[in-house]
Amino acid sequence: MKNTVKTILLISVIAIYGCAVNQEKITETISSISPPFKGMETQFTEYLVSNSQGSEITTNTGSKISIPPFSFLDSNGDTINGEVTLKFREYHKSIEAFLSGIPMTYMAEGNKEYFESAGMFEIAGKFNNEDIQVNPAKKITVDLASDKTDDDFRFFKLKGNKENWTYMGENKPKLNLRKKIVTDSLNKIKKSLNKDYIIMNYMALADVYFNNNRTKIRGIKRNSFIKKFEQYGFNYLFTQNHSRVDIRGIGYPASMIVWENIGRKLSNKFLTSQSYTSKLTKKSNSIYQFQLINSKTKKFEFKTTLKVYMPIKQLISYSPKKWKEERESIMAEIIIEEDRIKLEAECFRAFEVNSFGIYNWDRLQKSPLAIQITPVFNFENELTDLNAVQVYYFTGTNNSVVKVDLGGQLIIAPSQSAKLFAILPGNELAIYENHKYQKIDFERLKNTENEKVVFDFKNVGKVDSKQVIEKLLENQEEAIL
């Protein structure tokens, strides 16, 4: 009987302890983080996930979330039967991190350091509008899209609402091979569309176009005839060359071929003159050395490398207009695809997590020119409560926005795009103008320690939209002054 009672008590203690632990995990929320402008922060995207089946999710940035079956537990630690709502949001730009209110500083060996992020995300979940937790026996893999390919970023999790980032580990980034393949392919197509094509003798083009009708050929004028074909975008010479060139087993005179110039560009001097003969020397299967020789001096004046493209007879099957329209149509499609591919990440950073929260791929910013100062902030209007003021430092080079401790020290470094700005009561914006920042004597300050530096802020008005902050951080200061 005693053993039974002990067993029941032990089970009860374990259950109570287990619930306490679970509840602690669940209530380890980020609710105390306060965005500087409520409602402007990145919103969660929600995904319905069958807990019994798991899911593979791809976000609109290309990030991937791999969820194994039975990854979620309710607040009592029991496996959930049904669909859970997974909430996920990402931060890739400095403005997104700033508007989130998430601290981008880190206490390292008692010193405050600034984070440079390669991507940050927050993950949460609910079931029947109740908070849930990740099954500690499961791992959710997040392949976070990132545009920074350096391999010295580390993985951190935020604990609480201050600089309490916990180091979780590190992984090498995986390059986005699809983006590279598509980009390389687009570049090849663009290159082919922008090739330098040459017809050695425009009269050969006339022969084909007029089907060797001597009467019509004799009556043409060079400039007006070439203008008829300008939509091809070719260069036309007037040089005789009777070398025989094989194209798939058929021999053609060199002047009856469209050539791709893969060497030096021809100058107008050679395109408009009739004073040159030419020499063609075969180098490989379809590659030839091409030389222009002054008919009077008999000297070589130009040399380049040509590649066989197609017989002129095939070219004529495309009207100049059709050739141009098809080329422009292809270029338009390329531009659309390039714009789309630009949105894809350069790489992915993968890590397994087994709890909800805010995670960040970071490295500490290091600048040999950085100095620590004691900032003194002055504002145009007298402020009765400085605690209601939030001052931020945008590091510029590393695209990181950090909140400044009023009354503490500040680390600054030379940068063309660095700036200080403040959010005043009533969402009023004040800035320390960039031209003033550029006049800071960093050379002198590097030999001092915690010297006071005065920053006189200028009020620029109320922040009523996200675009105001975007313009500020994108060096469009004049647009808001």
PDB file of C-alpha atoms in Angstrom, residues 246-441:
ATOM      1  CA  ASP A 246      31.965  24.596 -94.572  1.00  0.00           C
ATOM      2  CA  ILE A 247      28.714  24.727 -92.598  1.00  0.00           C
ATOM      3  CA  ARG A 248      27.474  21.226 -91.786  1.00  0.00           C
ATOM      4  CA  GLY A 249      29.137  19.796 -94.860  1.00  0.00           C
ATOM      5  CA  ILE A 250      28.030  22.505 -97.306  1.00  0.00           C
ATOM      6  CA  GLY A 251      30.577  24.971 -98.684  1.00  0.00           C
ATOM      7  CA  TYR A 252      29.822  28.722 -98.784  1.00  0.00           C
ATOM      8  CA  PRO A 253      31.873  31.758 -99.805  1.00  0.00           C
ATOM      9  CA  ALA A 254      32.907  33.612 -96.635  1.00  0.00           C
ATOM     10  CA  SER A 255      31.062  36.721 -97.822  1.00  0.00           C
ATOM     11  CA  MET A 256      27.789  34.736 -97.972  1.00  0.00           C
ATOM     12  CA  ILE A 257      27.868  33.981 -94.243  1.00  0.00           C
ATOM     13  CA  VAL A 258      26.693  35.880 -91.184  1.00  0.00           C
ATOM     14  CA  TRP A 259      29.632  35.935 -88.748  1.00  0.00           C
ATOM     15  CA  GLU A 260      29.703  36.422 -85.002  1.00  0.00           C
ATOM     16  CA  ASN A 261      32.523  38.712 -83.953  1.00  0.00           C
ATOM     17  CA  ILE A 262      33.951  37.222 -80.741  1.00  0.00           C
ATOM     18  CA  GLY A 263      37.085  39.360 -80.725  1.00  0.00           C
ATOM     19  CA  ARG A 264      37.849  43.070 -81.106  1.00  0.00           C
ATOM     20  CA  LYS A 265      35.063  45.415 -82.100  1.00  0.00           C
ATOM     21  CA  LEU A 266      35.137  47.046 -85.523  1.00  0.00           C
ATOM     22  CA  SER A 267      35.376  50.817 -85.619  1.00  0.00           C
ATOM     23  CA  ASN A 268      33.342  52.998 -87.990  1.00  0.00           C
ATOM     24  CA  LYS A 269      36.506  53.540 -90.020  1.00  0.00           C
ATOM     25  CA  PHE A 270      36.275  49.977 -91.325  1.00  0.00           C
ATOM     26  CA  LEU A 271      32.483  49.885 -91.600  1.00  0.00           C
ATOM     27  CA  THR A 272      32.275  52.841 -93.985  1.00  0.00           C
ATOM     28  CA  SER A 273      35.391  52.323 -96.100  1.00  0.00           C
ATOM     29  CA  GLN A 274      35.746  50.377 -99.335  1.00  0.00           C
ATOM     30  CA  SER A 275      39.562  50.491 -99.176  1.00  0.00           C
ATOM     31  CA  TYR A 276      40.141  47.130 -97.507  1.00  0.00           C
ATOM     32  CA  THR A 277      40.579  43.555 -98.560  1.00  0.00           C
ATOM     33  CA  SER A 278      40.380  40.756 -96.041  1.00  0.00           C
ATOM     34  CA  LYS A 279      42.121  37.528 -95.100  1.00  0.00           C
ATOM     35  CA  LEU A 280      40.458  34.606 -93.330  1.00  0.00           C
ATOM     36  CA  THR A 281      42.508  31.951 -91.523  1.00  0.00           C
ATOM     37  CA  LYS A 282      40.871  28.886 -89.975  1.00  0.00           C
ATOM     38  CA  LYS A 283      41.751  28.288 -86.305  1.00  0.00           C
ATOM     39  CA  SER A 284      39.358  25.503 -85.343  1.00  0.00           C
ATOM     40  CA  ASN A 285      36.097  23.937 -86.466  1.00  0.00           C
ATOM     41  CA  SER A 286      34.064  27.161 -86.784  1.00  0.00           C
ATOM     42  CA  ILE A 287      36.556  29.765 -85.549  1.00  0.00           C
ATOM     43  CA  TYR A 288      38.556  31.960 -87.926  1.00  0.00           C
ATOM     44  CA  GLN A 289      41.062  34.766 -87.659  1.00  0.00           C
ATOM     45  CA  PHE A 290      39.906  37.755 -89.704  1.00  0.00           C
ATOM     46  CA  GLN A 291      42.266  40.487 -90.922  1.00  0.00           C
ATOM     47  CA  LEU A 292      41.602  43.697 -92.830  1.00  0.00           C
ATOM     48  CA  ILE A 293      44.335  44.842 -95.224  1.00  0.00           C
ATOM     49  CA  ASN A 294      44.647  48.351 -96.615  1.00  0.00           C
ATOM     50  CA  SER A 295      44.334  48.005-100.387  1.00  0.00           C
ATOM     51  CA  LYS A 296      46.799  50.838-101.010  1.00  0.00           C
ATOM     52  CA  THR A 297      49.530  50.193 -98.413  1.00  0.00           C
ATOM     53  CA  LYS A 298      49.031  46.393 -98.321  1.00  0.00           C
ATOM     54  CA  LYS A 299      49.397  46.564 -94.522  1.00  0.00           C
ATOM     55  CA  PHE A 300      47.287  44.764 -91.924  1.00  0.00           C
ATOM     56  CA  GLU A 301      45.261  47.361 -90.005  1.00  0.00           C
ATOM     57  CA  PHE A 302      42.804  45.252 -88.041  1.00  0.00           C
ATOM     58  CA  LYS A 303      42.554  41.735 -86.672  1.00  0.00           C
ATOM     59  CA  THR A 304      39.767  39.949 -84.808  1.00  0.00           C
ATOM     60  CA  THR A 305      38.254  36.485 -84.300  1.00  0.00           C
ATOM     61  CA  LEU A 306      35.073  35.421 -86.049  1.00  0.00           C
ATOM     62  CA  LYS A 307      32.755  32.482 -85.514  1.00  0.00           C
ATOM     63  CA  VAL A 308      30.443  31.007 -88.148  1.00  0.00           C
ATOM     64  CA  TYR A 309      26.808  31.871 -87.329  1.00  0.00           C
ATOM     65  CA  MET A 310      24.552  31.089 -90.309  1.00  0.00           C
ATOM     66  CA  PRO A 311      24.339  31.425 -94.094  1.00  0.00           C
ATOM     67  CA  ILE A 312      22.827  34.713 -95.281  1.00  0.00           C
ATOM     68  CA  LYS A 313      20.160  32.699 -97.126  1.00  0.00           C
ATOM     69  CA  GLN A 314      18.794  31.439 -93.782  1.00  0.00           C
ATOM     70  CA  LEU A 315      18.865  34.927 -92.326  1.00  0.00           C
ATOM     71  CA  ILE A 316      16.681  36.312 -95.103  1.00  0.00           C
ATOM     72  CA  SER A 317      13.901  33.860 -94.134  1.00  0.00           C
ATOM     73  CA  TYR A 318      13.451  36.180 -91.141  1.00  0.00           C
ATOM     74  CA  SER A 319      12.327  39.661 -92.094  1.00  0.00           C
ATOM     75  CA  PRO A 320      14.306  42.389 -90.256  1.00  0.00           C
ATOM     76  CA  LYS A 321      11.099  43.407 -88.484  1.00  0.00           C
ATOM     77  CA  LYS A 322      10.341  39.854 -87.327  1.00  0.00           C
ATOM     78  CA  TRP A 323      13.970  39.394 -86.210  1.00  0.00           C
ATOM     79  CA  LYS A 324      13.766  42.579 -84.126  1.00  0.00           C
ATOM     80  CA  GLU A 325      10.318  41.801 -82.691  1.00  0.00           C
ATOM     81  CA  GLU A 326      11.361  38.305 -81.627  1.00  0.00           C
ATOM     82  CA  ARG A 327      14.534  39.653 -80.079  1.00  0.00           C
ATOM     83  CA  GLU A 328      12.598  42.359 -78.182  1.00  0.00           C
ATOM     84  CA  SER A 329      10.002  39.812 -77.057  1.00  0.00           C
ATOM     85  CA  ILE A 330      12.717  37.530 -75.694  1.00  0.00           C
ATOM     86  CA  MET A 331      14.422  40.471 -73.972  1.00  0.00           C
ATOM     87  CA  ALA A 332      11.117  41.490 -72.338  1.00  0.00           C
ATOM     88  CA  GLU A 333      10.692  37.959 -70.976  1.00  0.00           C
ATOM     89  CA  ILE A 334      14.278  37.995 -69.727  1.00  0.00           C
ATOM     90  CA  ILE A 335      13.700  41.265 -67.845  1.00  0.00           C
ATOM     91  CA  ILE A 336      10.595  39.819 -66.151  1.00  0.00           C
ATOM     92  CA  GLU A 337      12.494  36.667 -65.170  1.00  0.00           C
ATOM     93  CA  GLU A 338      15.483  38.700 -63.943  1.00  0.00           C
ATOM     94  CA  ASP A 339      13.227  40.813 -61.727  1.00  0.00           C
ATOM     95  CA  ARG A 340      11.690  37.646 -60.302  1.00  0.00           C
ATOM     96  CA  ILE A 341      15.001  35.875 -59.746  1.00  0.00           C
ATOM     97  CA  LYS A 342      16.402  38.945 -57.952  1.00  0.00           C
ATOM     98  CA  LEU A 343      13.860  38.277 -55.206  1.00  0.00           C
ATOM     99  CA  GLU A 344      15.294  34.828 -54.594  1.00  0.00           C
ATOM    100  CA  ALA A 345      17.880  34.386 -51.862  1.00  0.00           C
ATOM    101  CA  GLU A 346      21.565  33.864 -52.567  1.00  0.00           C
ATOM    102  CA  CYS A 347      21.708  30.996 -50.088  1.00  0.00           C
ATOM    103  CA  PHE A 348      19.830  29.107 -47.373  1.00  0.00           C
ATOM    104  CA  ARG A 349      20.807  28.731 -43.723  1.00  0.00           C
ATOM    105  CA  ALA A 350      19.458  25.581 -42.093  1.00  0.00           C
ATOM    106  CA  PHE A 351      19.032  24.811 -38.416  1.00  0.00           C
ATOM    107  CA  GLU A 352      16.811  22.519 -36.348  1.00  0.00           C
ATOM    108  CA  VAL A 353      14.681  24.060 -33.600  1.00  0.00           C
ATOM    109  CA  ASN A 354      12.546  22.348 -30.970  1.00  0.00           C
ATOM    110  CA  SER A 355      10.856  25.371 -29.421  1.00  0.00           C
ATOM    111  CA  PHE A 356       9.002  28.438 -30.585  1.00  0.00           C
ATOM    112  CA  GLY A 357      10.546  31.891 -30.410  1.00  0.00           C
ATOM    113  CA  ILE A 358      12.769  34.384 -32.246  1.00  0.00           C
ATOM    114  CA  TYR A 359      15.903  33.115 -33.939  1.00  0.00           C
ATOM    115  CA  ASN A 360      18.646  35.037 -35.682  1.00  0.00           C
ATOM    116  CA  TRP A 361      21.641  34.279 -37.901  1.00  0.00           C
ATOM    117  CA  ASP A 362      24.163  36.841 -36.685  1.00  0.00           C
ATOM    118  CA  ARG A 363      27.751  37.876 -36.418  1.00  0.00           C
ATOM    119  CA  LEU A 364      29.253  40.628 -34.328  1.00  0.00           C
ATOM    120  CA  GLN A 365      30.071  43.767 -36.227  1.00  0.00           C
ATOM    121  CA  LYS A 366      33.759  44.551 -36.231  1.00  0.00           C
ATOM    122  CA  SER A 367      35.265  47.755 -37.564  1.00  0.00           C
ATOM    123  CA  PRO A 368      38.887  48.749 -36.948  1.00  0.00           C
ATOM    124  CA  LEU A 369      37.731  52.381 -37.106  1.00  0.00           C
ATOM    125  CA  ALA A 370      34.921  52.022 -34.547  1.00  0.00           C
ATOM    126  CA  ILE A 371      35.119  54.226 -31.452  1.00  0.00           C
ATOM    127  CA  GLN A 372      33.180  54.318 -28.204  1.00  0.00           C
ATOM    128  CA  ILE A 373      31.795  57.687 -27.175  1.00  0.00           C
ATOM    129  CA  THR A 374      29.451  59.213 -24.616  1.00  0.00           C
ATOM    130  CA  PRO A 375      26.641  60.717 -26.706  1.00  0.00           C
ATOM    131  CA  VAL A 376      24.794  63.872 -25.703  1.00  0.00           C
ATOM    132  CA  PHE A 377      21.472  64.314 -27.504  1.00  0.00           C
ATOM    133  CA  ASN A 378      19.896  67.726 -28.034  1.00  0.00           C
ATOM    134  CA  PHE A 379      16.449  68.216 -29.511  1.00  0.00           C
ATOM    135  CA  GLU A 380      14.831  71.315 -31.000  1.00  0.00           C
ATOM    136  CA  ASN A 381      11.888  71.228 -28.607  1.00  0.00           C
ATOM    137  CA  GLU A 382      12.394  70.885 -24.882  1.00  0.00           C
ATOM    138  CA  LEU A 383      11.409  67.407 -23.739  1.00  0.00           C
ATOM    139  CA  THR A 384      10.173  66.899 -20.202  1.00  0.00           C
ATOM    140  CA  ASP A 385      10.428  63.107 -20.273  1.00  0.00           C
ATOM    141  CA  LEU A 386      13.533  61.731 -21.981  1.00  0.00           C
ATOM    142  CA  ASN A 387      12.365  58.215 -21.126  1.00  0.00           C
ATOM    143  CA  ALA A 388       9.703  58.674 -23.807  1.00  0.00           C
ATOM    144  CA  VAL A 389      12.426  59.216 -26.433  1.00  0.00           C
ATOM    145  CA  GLN A 390      13.887  56.330 -28.432  1.00  0.00           C
ATOM    146  CA  VAL A 391      17.194  56.962 -30.200  1.00  0.00           C
ATOM    147  CA  TYR A 392      18.476  54.590 -32.897  1.00  0.00           C
ATOM    148  CA  TYR A 393      21.796  54.218 -34.664  1.00  0.00           C
ATOM    149  CA  PHE A 394      21.824  52.865 -38.215  1.00  0.00           C
ATOM    150  CA  THR A 395      25.285  51.467 -38.809  1.00  0.00           C
ATOM    151  CA  GLY A 396      24.949  51.841 -42.568  1.00  0.00           C
ATOM    152  CA  THR A 397      27.607  49.465 -43.872  1.00  0.00           C
ATOM    153  CA  ASN A 398      26.146  46.364 -42.243  1.00  0.00           C
ATOM    154  CA  ASN A 399      22.484  47.367 -42.450  1.00  0.00           C
ATOM    155  CA  SER A 400      21.825  47.060 -38.749  1.00  0.00           C
ATOM    156  CA  VAL A 401      19.674  49.364 -36.626  1.00  0.00           C
ATOM    157  CA  VAL A 402      20.409  49.340 -32.886  1.00  0.00           C
ATOM    158  CA  LYS A 403      18.606  51.074 -30.072  1.00  0.00           C
ATOM    159  CA  VAL A 404      20.811  53.490 -28.129  1.00  0.00           C
ATOM    160  CA  ASP A 405      20.850  53.481 -24.327  1.00  0.00           C
ATOM    161  CA  LEU A 406      20.182  57.026 -23.177  1.00  0.00           C
ATOM    162  CA  GLY A 407      22.842  57.894 -20.638  1.00  0.00           C
ATOM    163  CA  GLY A 408      25.114  55.073 -21.801  1.00  0.00           C
ATOM    164  CA  GLN A 409      27.914  54.705 -24.308  1.00  0.00           C
ATOM    165  CA  LEU A 410      27.619  54.387 -28.078  1.00  0.00           C
ATOM    166  CA  ILE A 411      29.938  52.740 -30.597  1.00  0.00           C
ATOM    167  CA  ILE A 412      30.085  54.549 -33.939  1.00  0.00           C
ATOM    168  CA  ALA A 413      32.208  54.162 -37.051  1.00  0.00           C
ATOM    169  CA  PRO A 414      32.822  56.147 -40.259  1.00  0.00           C
ATOM    170  CA  SER A 415      30.230  55.388 -42.936  1.00  0.00           C
ATOM    171  CA  GLN A 416      28.645  57.336 -45.766  1.00  0.00           C
ATOM    172  CA  SER A 417      25.228  55.934 -44.886  1.00  0.00           C
ATOM    173  CA  ALA A 418      25.350  55.748 -41.063  1.00  0.00           C
ATOM    174  CA  LYS A 419      22.826  57.898 -39.265  1.00  0.00           C
ATOM    175  CA  LEU A 420      21.193  58.632 -35.931  1.00  0.00           C
ATOM    176  CA  PHE A 421      17.491  59.258 -35.585  1.00  0.00           C
ATOM    177  CA  ALA A 422      15.024  59.525 -32.731  1.00  0.00           C
ATOM    178  CA  ILE A 423      11.355  58.728 -32.203  1.00  0.00           C
ATOM    179  CA  LEU A 424       9.833  61.437 -30.021  1.00  0.00           C
ATOM    180  CA  PRO A 425       6.488  61.432 -28.177  1.00  0.00           C
ATOM    181  CA  GLY A 426       3.572  61.404 -30.581  1.00  0.00           C
ATOM    182  CA  ASN A 427       5.573  59.444 -33.191  1.00  0.00           C
ATOM    183  CA  GLU A 428       7.514  62.559 -34.172  1.00  0.00           C
ATOM    184  CA  LEU A 429      10.762  61.861 -36.039  1.00  0.00           C
ATOM    185  CA  ALA A 430      14.008  63.730 -35.425  1.00  0.00           C
ATOM    186  CA  ILE A 431      17.260  63.079 -37.285  1.00  0.00           C
ATOM    187  CA  TYR A 432      20.914  63.921 -36.926  1.00  0.00           C
ATOM    188  CA  GLU A 433      21.618  64.970 -40.476  1.00  0.00           C
ATOM    189  CA  ASN A 434      24.067  62.905 -42.488  1.00  0.00           C
ATOM    190  CA  HIS A 435      26.254  65.840 -43.515  1.00  0.00           C
ATOM    191  CA  LYS A 436      26.885  66.505 -39.819  1.00  0.00           C
ATOM    192  CA  TYR A 437      27.762  62.855 -39.186  1.00  0.00           C
ATOM    193  CA  GLN A 438      30.346  63.018 -41.983  1.00  0.00           C
ATOM    194  CA  LYS A 439      32.087  65.871 -40.152  1.00  0.00           C
ATOM    195  CA  ILE A 440      32.729  63.822 -36.988  1.00  0.00           C
ATOM    196  CA  ASP A 441      36.493  63.757 -36.389  1.00  0.00           C
TER     197      ASP A 441
END
